[in-house]
mmCIF file of C-alpha atoms in Angstrom:
data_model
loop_
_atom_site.group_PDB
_atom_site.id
_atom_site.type_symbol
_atom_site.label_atom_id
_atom_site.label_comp_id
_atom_site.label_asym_id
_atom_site.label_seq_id
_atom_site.Cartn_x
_atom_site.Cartn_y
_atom_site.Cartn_z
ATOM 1 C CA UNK A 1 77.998 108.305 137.684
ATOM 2 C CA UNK A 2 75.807 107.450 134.345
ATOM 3 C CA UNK A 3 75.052 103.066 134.241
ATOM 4 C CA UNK A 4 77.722 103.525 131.351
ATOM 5 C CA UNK A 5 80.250 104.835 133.572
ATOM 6 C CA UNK A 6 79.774 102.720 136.195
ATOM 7 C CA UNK A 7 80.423 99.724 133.656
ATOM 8 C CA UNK A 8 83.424 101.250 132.264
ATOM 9 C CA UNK A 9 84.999 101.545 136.263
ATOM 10 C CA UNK A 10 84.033 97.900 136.600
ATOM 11 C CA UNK A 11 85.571 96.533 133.799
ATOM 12 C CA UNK A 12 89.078 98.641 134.690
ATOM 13 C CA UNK A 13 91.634 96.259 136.145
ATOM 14 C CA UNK A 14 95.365 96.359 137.544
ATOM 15 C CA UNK A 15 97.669 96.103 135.078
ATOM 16 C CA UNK A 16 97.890 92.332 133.177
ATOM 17 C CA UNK A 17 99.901 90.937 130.827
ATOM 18 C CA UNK A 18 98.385 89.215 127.557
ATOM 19 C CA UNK A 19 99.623 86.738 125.214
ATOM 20 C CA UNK A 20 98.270 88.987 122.151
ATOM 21 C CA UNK A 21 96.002 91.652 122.885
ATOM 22 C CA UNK A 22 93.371 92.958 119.865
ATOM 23 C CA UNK A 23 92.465 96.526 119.607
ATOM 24 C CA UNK A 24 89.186 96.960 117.758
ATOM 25 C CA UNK A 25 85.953 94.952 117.311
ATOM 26 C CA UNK A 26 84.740 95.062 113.809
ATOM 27 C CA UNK A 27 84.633 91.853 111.671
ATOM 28 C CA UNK A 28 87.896 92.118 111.662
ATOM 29 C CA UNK A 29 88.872 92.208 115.306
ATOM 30 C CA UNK A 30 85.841 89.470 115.933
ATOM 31 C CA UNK A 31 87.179 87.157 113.073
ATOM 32 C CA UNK A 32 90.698 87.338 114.896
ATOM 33 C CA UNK A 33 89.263 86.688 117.859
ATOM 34 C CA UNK A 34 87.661 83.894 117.309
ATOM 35 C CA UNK A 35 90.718 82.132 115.593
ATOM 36 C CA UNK A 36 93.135 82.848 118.655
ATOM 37 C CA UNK A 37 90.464 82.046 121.162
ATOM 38 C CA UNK A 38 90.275 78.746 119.004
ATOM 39 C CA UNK A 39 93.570 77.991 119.400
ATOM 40 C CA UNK A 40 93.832 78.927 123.236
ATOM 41 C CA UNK A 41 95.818 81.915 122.942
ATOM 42 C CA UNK A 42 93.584 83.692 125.310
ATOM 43 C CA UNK A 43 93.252 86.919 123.477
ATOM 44 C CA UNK A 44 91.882 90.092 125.079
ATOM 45 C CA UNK A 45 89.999 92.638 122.969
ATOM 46 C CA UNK A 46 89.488 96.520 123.333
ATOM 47 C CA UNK A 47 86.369 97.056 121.755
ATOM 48 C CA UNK A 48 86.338 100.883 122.411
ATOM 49 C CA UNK A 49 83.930 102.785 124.434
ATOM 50 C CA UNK A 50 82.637 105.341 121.207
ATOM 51 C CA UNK A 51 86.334 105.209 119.725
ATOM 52 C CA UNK A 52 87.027 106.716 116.224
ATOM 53 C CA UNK A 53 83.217 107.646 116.823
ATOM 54 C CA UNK A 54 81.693 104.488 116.877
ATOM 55 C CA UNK A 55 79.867 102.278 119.422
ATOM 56 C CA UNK A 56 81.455 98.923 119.931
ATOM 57 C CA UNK A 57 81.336 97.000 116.438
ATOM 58 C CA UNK A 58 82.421 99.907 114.504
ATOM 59 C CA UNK A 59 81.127 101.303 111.544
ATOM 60 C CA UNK A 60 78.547 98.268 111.212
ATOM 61 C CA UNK A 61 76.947 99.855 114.095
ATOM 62 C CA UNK A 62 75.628 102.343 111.814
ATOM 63 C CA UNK A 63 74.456 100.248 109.230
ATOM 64 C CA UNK A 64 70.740 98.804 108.569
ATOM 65 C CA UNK A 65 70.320 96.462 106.227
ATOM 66 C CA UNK A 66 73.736 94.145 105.674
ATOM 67 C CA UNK A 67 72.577 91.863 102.156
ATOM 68 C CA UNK A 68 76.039 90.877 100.990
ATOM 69 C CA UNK A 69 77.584 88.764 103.682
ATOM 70 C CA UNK A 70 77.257 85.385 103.466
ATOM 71 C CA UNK A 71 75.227 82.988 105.607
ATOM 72 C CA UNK A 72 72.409 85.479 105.881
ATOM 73 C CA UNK A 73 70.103 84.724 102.904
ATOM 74 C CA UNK A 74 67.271 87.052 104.303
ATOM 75 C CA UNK A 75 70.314 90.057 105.207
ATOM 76 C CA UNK A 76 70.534 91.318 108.869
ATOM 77 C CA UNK A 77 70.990 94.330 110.451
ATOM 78 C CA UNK A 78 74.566 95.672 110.908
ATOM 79 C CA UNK A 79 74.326 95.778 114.770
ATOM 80 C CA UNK A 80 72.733 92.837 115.022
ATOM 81 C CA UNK A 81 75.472 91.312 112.667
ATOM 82 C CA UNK A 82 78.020 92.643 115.046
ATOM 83 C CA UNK A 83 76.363 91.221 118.394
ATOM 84 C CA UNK A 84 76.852 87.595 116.591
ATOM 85 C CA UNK A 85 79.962 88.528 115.835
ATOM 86 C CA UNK A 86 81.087 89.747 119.784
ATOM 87 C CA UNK A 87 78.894 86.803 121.086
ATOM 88 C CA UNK A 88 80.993 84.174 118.861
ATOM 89 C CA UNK A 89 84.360 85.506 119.945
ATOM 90 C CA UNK A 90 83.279 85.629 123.910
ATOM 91 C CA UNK A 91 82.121 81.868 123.623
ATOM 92 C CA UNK A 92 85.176 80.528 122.737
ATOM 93 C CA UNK A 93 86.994 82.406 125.492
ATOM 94 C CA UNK A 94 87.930 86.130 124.199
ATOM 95 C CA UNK A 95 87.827 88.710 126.999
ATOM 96 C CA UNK A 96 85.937 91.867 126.178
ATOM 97 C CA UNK A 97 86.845 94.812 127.526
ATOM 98 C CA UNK A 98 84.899 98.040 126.417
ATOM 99 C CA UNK A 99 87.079 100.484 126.713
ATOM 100 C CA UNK A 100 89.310 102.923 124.260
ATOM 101 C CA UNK A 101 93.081 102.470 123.799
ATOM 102 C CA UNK A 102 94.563 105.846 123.864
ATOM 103 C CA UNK A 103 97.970 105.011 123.659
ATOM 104 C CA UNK A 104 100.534 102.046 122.932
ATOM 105 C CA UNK A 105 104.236 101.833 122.915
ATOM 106 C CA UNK A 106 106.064 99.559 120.122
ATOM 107 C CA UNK A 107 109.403 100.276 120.923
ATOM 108 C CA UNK A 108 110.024 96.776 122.851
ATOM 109 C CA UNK A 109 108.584 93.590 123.753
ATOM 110 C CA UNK A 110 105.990 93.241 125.654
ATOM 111 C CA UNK A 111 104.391 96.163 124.281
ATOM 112 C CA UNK A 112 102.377 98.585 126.317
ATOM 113 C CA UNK A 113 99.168 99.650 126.302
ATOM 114 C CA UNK A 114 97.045 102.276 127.756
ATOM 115 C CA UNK A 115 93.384 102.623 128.485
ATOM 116 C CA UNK A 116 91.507 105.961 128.237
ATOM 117 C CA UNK A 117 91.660 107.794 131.517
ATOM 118 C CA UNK A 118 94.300 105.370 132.982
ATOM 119 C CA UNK A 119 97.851 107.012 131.172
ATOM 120 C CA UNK A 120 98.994 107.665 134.127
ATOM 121 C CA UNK A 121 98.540 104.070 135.681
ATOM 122 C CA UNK A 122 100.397 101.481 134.844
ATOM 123 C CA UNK A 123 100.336 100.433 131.180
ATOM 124 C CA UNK A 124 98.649 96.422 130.139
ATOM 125 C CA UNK A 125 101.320 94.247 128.360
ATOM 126 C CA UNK A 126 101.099 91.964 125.291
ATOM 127 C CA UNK A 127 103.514 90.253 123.530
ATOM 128 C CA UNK A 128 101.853 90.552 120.167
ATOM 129 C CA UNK A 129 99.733 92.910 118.796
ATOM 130 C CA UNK A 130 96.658 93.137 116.241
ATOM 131 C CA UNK A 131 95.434 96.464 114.901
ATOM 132 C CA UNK A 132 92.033 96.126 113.955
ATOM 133 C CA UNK A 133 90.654 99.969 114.447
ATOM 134 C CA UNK A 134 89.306 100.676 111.453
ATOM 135 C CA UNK A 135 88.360 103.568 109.353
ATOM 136 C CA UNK A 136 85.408 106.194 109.094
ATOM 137 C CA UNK A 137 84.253 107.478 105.811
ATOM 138 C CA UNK A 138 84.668 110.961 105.953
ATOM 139 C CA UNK A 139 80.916 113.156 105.295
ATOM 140 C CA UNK A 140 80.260 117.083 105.001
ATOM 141 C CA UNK A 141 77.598 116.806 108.378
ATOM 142 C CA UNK A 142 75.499 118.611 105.931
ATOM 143 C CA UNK A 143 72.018 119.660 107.741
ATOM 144 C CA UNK A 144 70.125 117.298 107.958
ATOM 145 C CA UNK A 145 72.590 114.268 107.188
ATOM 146 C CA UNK A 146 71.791 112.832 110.517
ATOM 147 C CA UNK A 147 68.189 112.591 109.964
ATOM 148 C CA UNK A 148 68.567 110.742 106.779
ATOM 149 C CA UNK A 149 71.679 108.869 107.306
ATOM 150 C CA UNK A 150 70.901 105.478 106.011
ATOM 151 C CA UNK A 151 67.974 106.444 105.231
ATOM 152 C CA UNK A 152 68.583 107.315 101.417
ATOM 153 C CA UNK A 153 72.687 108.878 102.541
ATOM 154 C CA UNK A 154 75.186 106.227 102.898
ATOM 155 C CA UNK A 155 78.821 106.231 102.020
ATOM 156 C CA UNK A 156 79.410 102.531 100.605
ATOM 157 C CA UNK A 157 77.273 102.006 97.421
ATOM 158 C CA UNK A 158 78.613 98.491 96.939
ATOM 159 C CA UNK A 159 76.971 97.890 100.351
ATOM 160 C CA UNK A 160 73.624 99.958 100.076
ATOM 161 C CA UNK A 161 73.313 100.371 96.477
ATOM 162 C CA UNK A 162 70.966 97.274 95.822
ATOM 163 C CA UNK A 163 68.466 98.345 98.719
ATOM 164 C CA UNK A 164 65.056 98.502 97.619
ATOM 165 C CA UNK A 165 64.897 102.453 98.380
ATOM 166 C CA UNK A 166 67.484 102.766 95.344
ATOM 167 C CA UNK A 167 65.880 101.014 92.812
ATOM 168 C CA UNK A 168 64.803 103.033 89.704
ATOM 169 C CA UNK A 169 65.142 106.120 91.643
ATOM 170 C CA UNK A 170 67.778 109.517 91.148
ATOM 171 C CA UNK A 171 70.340 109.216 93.067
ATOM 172 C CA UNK A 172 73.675 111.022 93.540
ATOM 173 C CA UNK A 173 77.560 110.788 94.172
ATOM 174 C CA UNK A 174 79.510 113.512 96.012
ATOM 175 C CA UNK A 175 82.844 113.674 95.273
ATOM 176 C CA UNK A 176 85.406 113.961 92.017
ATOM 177 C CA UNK A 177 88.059 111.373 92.044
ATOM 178 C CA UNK A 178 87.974 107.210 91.037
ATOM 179 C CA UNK A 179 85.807 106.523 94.048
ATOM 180 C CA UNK A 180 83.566 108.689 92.894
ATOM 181 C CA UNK A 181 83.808 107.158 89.214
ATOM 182 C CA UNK A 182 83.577 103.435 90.469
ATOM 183 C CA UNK A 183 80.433 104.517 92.611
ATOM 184 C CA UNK A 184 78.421 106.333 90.222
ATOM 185 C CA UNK A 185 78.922 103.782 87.383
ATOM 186 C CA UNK A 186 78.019 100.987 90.314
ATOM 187 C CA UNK A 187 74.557 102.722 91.004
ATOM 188 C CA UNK A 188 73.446 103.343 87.454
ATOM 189 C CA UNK A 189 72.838 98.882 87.748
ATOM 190 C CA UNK A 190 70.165 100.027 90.438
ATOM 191 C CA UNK A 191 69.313 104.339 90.217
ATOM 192 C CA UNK A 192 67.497 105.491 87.569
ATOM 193 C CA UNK A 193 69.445 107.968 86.542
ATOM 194 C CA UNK A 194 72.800 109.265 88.916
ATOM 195 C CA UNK A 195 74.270 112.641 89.508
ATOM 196 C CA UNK A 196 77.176 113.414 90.475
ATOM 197 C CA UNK A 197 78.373 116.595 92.430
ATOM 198 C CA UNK A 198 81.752 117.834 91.746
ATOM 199 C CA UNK A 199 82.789 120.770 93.721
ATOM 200 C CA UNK A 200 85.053 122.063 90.945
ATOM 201 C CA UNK A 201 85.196 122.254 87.160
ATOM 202 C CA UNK A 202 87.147 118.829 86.329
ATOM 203 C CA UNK A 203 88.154 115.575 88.202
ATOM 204 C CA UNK A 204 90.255 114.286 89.844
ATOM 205 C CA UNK A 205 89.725 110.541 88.642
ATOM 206 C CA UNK A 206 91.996 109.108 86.315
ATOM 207 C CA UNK A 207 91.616 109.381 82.814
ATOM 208 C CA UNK A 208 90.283 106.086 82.204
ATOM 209 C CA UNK A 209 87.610 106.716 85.128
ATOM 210 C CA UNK A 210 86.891 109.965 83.916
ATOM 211 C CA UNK A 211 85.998 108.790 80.875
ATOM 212 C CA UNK A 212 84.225 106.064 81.560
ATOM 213 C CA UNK A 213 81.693 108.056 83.543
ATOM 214 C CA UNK A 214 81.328 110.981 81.300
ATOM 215 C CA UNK A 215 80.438 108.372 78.728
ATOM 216 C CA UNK A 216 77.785 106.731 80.701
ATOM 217 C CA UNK A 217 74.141 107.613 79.324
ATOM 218 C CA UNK A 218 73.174 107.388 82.786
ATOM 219 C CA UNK A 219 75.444 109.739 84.572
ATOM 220 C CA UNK A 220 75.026 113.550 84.895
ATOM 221 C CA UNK A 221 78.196 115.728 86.119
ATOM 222 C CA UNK A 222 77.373 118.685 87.928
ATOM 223 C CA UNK A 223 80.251 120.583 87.860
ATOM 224 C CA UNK A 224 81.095 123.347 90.465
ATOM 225 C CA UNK A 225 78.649 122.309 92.834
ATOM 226 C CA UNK A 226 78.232 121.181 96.420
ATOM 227 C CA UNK A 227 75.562 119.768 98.249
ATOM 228 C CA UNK A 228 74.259 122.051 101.509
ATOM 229 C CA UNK A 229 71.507 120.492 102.788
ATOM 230 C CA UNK A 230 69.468 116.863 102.940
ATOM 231 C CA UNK A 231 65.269 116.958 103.101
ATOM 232 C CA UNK A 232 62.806 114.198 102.554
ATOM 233 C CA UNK A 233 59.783 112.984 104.692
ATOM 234 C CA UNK A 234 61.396 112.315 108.278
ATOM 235 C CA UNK A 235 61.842 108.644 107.342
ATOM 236 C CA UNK A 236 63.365 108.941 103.597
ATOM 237 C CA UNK A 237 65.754 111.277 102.109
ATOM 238 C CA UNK A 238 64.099 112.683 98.832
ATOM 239 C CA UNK A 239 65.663 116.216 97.834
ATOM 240 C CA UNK A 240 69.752 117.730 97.784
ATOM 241 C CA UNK A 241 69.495 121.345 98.192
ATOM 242 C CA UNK A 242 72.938 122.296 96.290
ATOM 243 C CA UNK A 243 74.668 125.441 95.705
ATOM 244 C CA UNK A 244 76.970 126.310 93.044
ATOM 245 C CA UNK A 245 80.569 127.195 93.995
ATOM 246 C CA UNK A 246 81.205 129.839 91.491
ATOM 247 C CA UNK A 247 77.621 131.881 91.688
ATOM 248 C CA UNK A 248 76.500 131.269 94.374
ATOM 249 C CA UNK A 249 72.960 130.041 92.962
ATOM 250 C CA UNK A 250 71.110 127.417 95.128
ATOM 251 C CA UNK A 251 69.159 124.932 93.797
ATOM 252 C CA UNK A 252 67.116 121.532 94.467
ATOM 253 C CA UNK A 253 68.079 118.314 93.161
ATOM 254 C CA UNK A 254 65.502 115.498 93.551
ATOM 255 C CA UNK A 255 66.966 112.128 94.629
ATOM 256 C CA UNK A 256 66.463 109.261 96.722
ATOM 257 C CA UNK A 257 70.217 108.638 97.956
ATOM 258 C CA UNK A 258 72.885 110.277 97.822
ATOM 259 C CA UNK A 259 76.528 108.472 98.129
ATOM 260 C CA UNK A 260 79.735 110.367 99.718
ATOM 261 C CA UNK A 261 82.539 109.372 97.902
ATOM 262 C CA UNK A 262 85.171 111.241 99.584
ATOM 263 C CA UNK A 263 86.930 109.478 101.155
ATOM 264 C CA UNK A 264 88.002 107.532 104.247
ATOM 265 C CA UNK A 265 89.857 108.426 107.676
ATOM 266 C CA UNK A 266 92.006 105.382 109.201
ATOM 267 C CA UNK A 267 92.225 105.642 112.589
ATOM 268 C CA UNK A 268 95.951 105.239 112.951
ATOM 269 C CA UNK A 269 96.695 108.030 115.324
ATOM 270 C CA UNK A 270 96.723 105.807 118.433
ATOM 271 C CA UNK A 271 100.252 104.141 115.902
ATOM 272 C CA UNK A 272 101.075 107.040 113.938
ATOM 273 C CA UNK A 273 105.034 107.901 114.404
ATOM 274 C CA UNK A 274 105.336 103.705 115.348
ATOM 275 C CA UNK A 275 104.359 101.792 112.475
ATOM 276 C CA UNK A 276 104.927 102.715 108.731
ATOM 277 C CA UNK A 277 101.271 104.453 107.331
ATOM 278 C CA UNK A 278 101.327 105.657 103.829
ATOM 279 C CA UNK A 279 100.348 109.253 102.339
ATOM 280 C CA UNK A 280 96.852 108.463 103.465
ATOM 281 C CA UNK A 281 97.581 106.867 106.803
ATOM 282 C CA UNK A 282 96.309 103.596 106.245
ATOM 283 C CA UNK A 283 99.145 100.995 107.551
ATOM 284 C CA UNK A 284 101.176 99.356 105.486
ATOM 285 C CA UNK A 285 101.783 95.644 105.418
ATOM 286 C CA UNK A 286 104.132 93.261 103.410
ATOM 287 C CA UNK A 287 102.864 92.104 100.426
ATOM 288 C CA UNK A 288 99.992 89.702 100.593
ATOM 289 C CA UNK A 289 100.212 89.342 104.564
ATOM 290 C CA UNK A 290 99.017 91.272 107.841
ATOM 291 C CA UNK A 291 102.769 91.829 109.020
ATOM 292 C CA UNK A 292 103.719 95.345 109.603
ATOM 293 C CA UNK A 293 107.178 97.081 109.765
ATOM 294 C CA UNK A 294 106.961 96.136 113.972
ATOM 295 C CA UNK A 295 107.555 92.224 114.093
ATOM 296 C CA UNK A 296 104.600 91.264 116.265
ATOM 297 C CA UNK A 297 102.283 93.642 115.446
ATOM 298 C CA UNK A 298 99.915 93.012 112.838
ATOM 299 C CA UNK A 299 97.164 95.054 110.932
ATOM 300 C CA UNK A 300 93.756 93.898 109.775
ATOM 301 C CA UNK A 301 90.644 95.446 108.089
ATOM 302 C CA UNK A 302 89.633 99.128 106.950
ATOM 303 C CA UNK A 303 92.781 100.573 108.976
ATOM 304 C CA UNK A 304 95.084 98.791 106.335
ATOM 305 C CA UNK A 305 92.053 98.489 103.277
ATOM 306 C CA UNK A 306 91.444 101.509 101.173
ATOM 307 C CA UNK A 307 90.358 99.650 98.161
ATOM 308 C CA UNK A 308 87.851 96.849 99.406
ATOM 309 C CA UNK A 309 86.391 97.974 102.674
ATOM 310 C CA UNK A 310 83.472 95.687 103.063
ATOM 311 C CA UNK A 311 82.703 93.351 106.150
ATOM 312 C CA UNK A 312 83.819 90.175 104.315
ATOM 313 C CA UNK A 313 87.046 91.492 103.455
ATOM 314 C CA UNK A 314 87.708 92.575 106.716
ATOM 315 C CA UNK A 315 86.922 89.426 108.514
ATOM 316 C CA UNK A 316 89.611 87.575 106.018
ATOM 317 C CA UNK A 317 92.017 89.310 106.862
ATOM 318 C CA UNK A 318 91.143 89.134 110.589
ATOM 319 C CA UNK A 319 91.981 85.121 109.713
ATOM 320 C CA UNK A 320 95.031 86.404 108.627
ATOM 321 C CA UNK A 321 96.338 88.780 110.979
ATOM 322 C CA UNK A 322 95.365 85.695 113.462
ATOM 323 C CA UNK A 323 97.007 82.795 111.779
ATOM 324 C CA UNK A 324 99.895 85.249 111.528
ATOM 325 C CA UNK A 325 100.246 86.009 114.906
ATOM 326 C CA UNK A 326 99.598 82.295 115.912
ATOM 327 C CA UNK A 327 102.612 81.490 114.094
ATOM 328 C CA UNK A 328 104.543 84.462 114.929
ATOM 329 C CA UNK A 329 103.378 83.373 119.072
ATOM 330 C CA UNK A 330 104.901 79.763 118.389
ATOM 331 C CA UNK A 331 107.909 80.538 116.799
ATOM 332 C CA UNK A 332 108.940 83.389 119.754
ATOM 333 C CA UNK A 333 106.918 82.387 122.789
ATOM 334 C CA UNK A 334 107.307 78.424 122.355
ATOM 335 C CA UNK A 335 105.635 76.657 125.448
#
């Protein structure tokens, strides 16, 4: 067995039952965490063994520098950002247990849960329940994305845009619709000039968007064109080798970054079919809350956010989902 294995077997228990168990350990997750371990709930966390992807911490894990969260006037590294975070939630008395939920049942109280490898075994029982699992921005895996993946390619400009490595340099935007829009008119504050690749011959922004970024001095539309491959130095991305959809021609496009703007996967399978997800299959909550259509089960972060997305939205409404299930805990559980 590999060291991670072996750790994985170790942490695997008999069955137990949980006051409110948390599945997911970005900000979100942590930030509930450390709110019901506050207020000696006891909660357990799942913090995934590579779940949606990831490595515990989610997609901070994959992040360098992290400049726009508070309380860090010099910025920090995502990972190390998300040890703080695990390290704050385990001192006031979360369990930690890194493994993957693979499947949950919602249909009655306690709800069940299942570990990866265990289905078969007896499920873990909570009484309350706090999806915090996330979403992945979706990329092309162009080659050579790896190499240069935040190193000049990212997929959040609000996060990376203001990195030195942007500054007065090209840049580009991949994609067509508002994201795409709000991006490329966010970078032309930092990029000296920004392109951005459409794979078709119009957008699929709104009109408003559309025109606001056709109008920009600073913004070049490529139309019918995709990007195929990422070069640069080894450390620094610094050339888009794109072809065009309709002849075929390749070309090279120099920039410094370029920004997917494509979108984002929620990863809601592990609820789909149990709790109400909209076209996109983010969850849906009431209206300015964490509640979902499950009473009991609540919803925090990326896997309910499609329009913020950042780390310091996420951890809010980690408060929220916690202060929420607090109250929900009181009102049904009362000691």
């Amino acid at each position: 067995l590999t060291f991670a294995s072996k750790k994985r077997l170790l942490t695997v228990q008999r069955s137990m039952h949980s006051k409110v168990v948390i599945i997911g350990s970005g900000p979100a997750g942590h930030t509930a965490a450390l709110y019901l371990s506050r207020a000696t709930l006891e909660p357990v966390m799942f913090e995934g063994f590579n779940a949606n992807g990831f490595a515990p911490g989610g997609q901070l894990t994959t992040t360098t520098d992290v400049e726009n969260y508070p309380g860090f006037p010099e910025g920090i590294m995502g990972p190390e950002m998300m040890e703080k975070f695990r390290q704050q939630s385990i001192r006031f008395g979360t369990k930690i247990y890194t493994e993957t939920v693979s499947k949950v049942d919602l249909s009655a109280r306690p709800f069940k849960i299942w570990r990866e490898t265990f289905e078969n075994k007896e499920p873990d029982t909570a009484d309350a329940l706090i999806i915090a699992t996330g979403a992945a921005a979706k990329r092309l895996n162009l080659l050579g994305e790896e190499i240069y993946w935040q190193k000049g390619i990212s997929a959040c400009a609000v996060c990376d845009g203001a990195l030195p490595i942007f500054r007065n340099k090209p840049l580009a935007v991949i994609g067509g619709g508002d994201s795409a829009a709000e991006e490329s008119m966010f970078l032309t504050k930092y990029g000296s000039h920004v392109y951005v690749l459409v794979r078709r011959d119009q957008l699929r922004a709104s009109k408003v968007m559309a025109n606001r970024m056709l109008s920009n001095p600073k913004i070049t539309v490529l139309w019918n064109t995709i990007p195929i491959e990422c070069k640069g130095d080894g450390n620094v991305l610094n050339l888009v080798i794109t072809k065009d959809t309709k002849t075929g021609e390749i070309k090279e496009l120099p920039v410094n970054g370029m920004f997917y703007a494509i979108g984002h996967a929620p990863a809601t399978n592990l609820v789909k079919g149990q709790l109400e997800l909209d076209a996109d299959s983010y969850v849906i909550t009431k209206p300015d809350s964490t509640c979902t259509n499950v009473e009991g089960v609540f919803a925090a972060g990326d896997v309910k956010d499609k329009r913020y997305r950042q780390a310091i939205t996420s951890a809010g409404s980690g408060c929220m989902a916690a202060l929420e299930c607090e109250r929900w805990l009181s009102e049904h559980f009362p000691e």
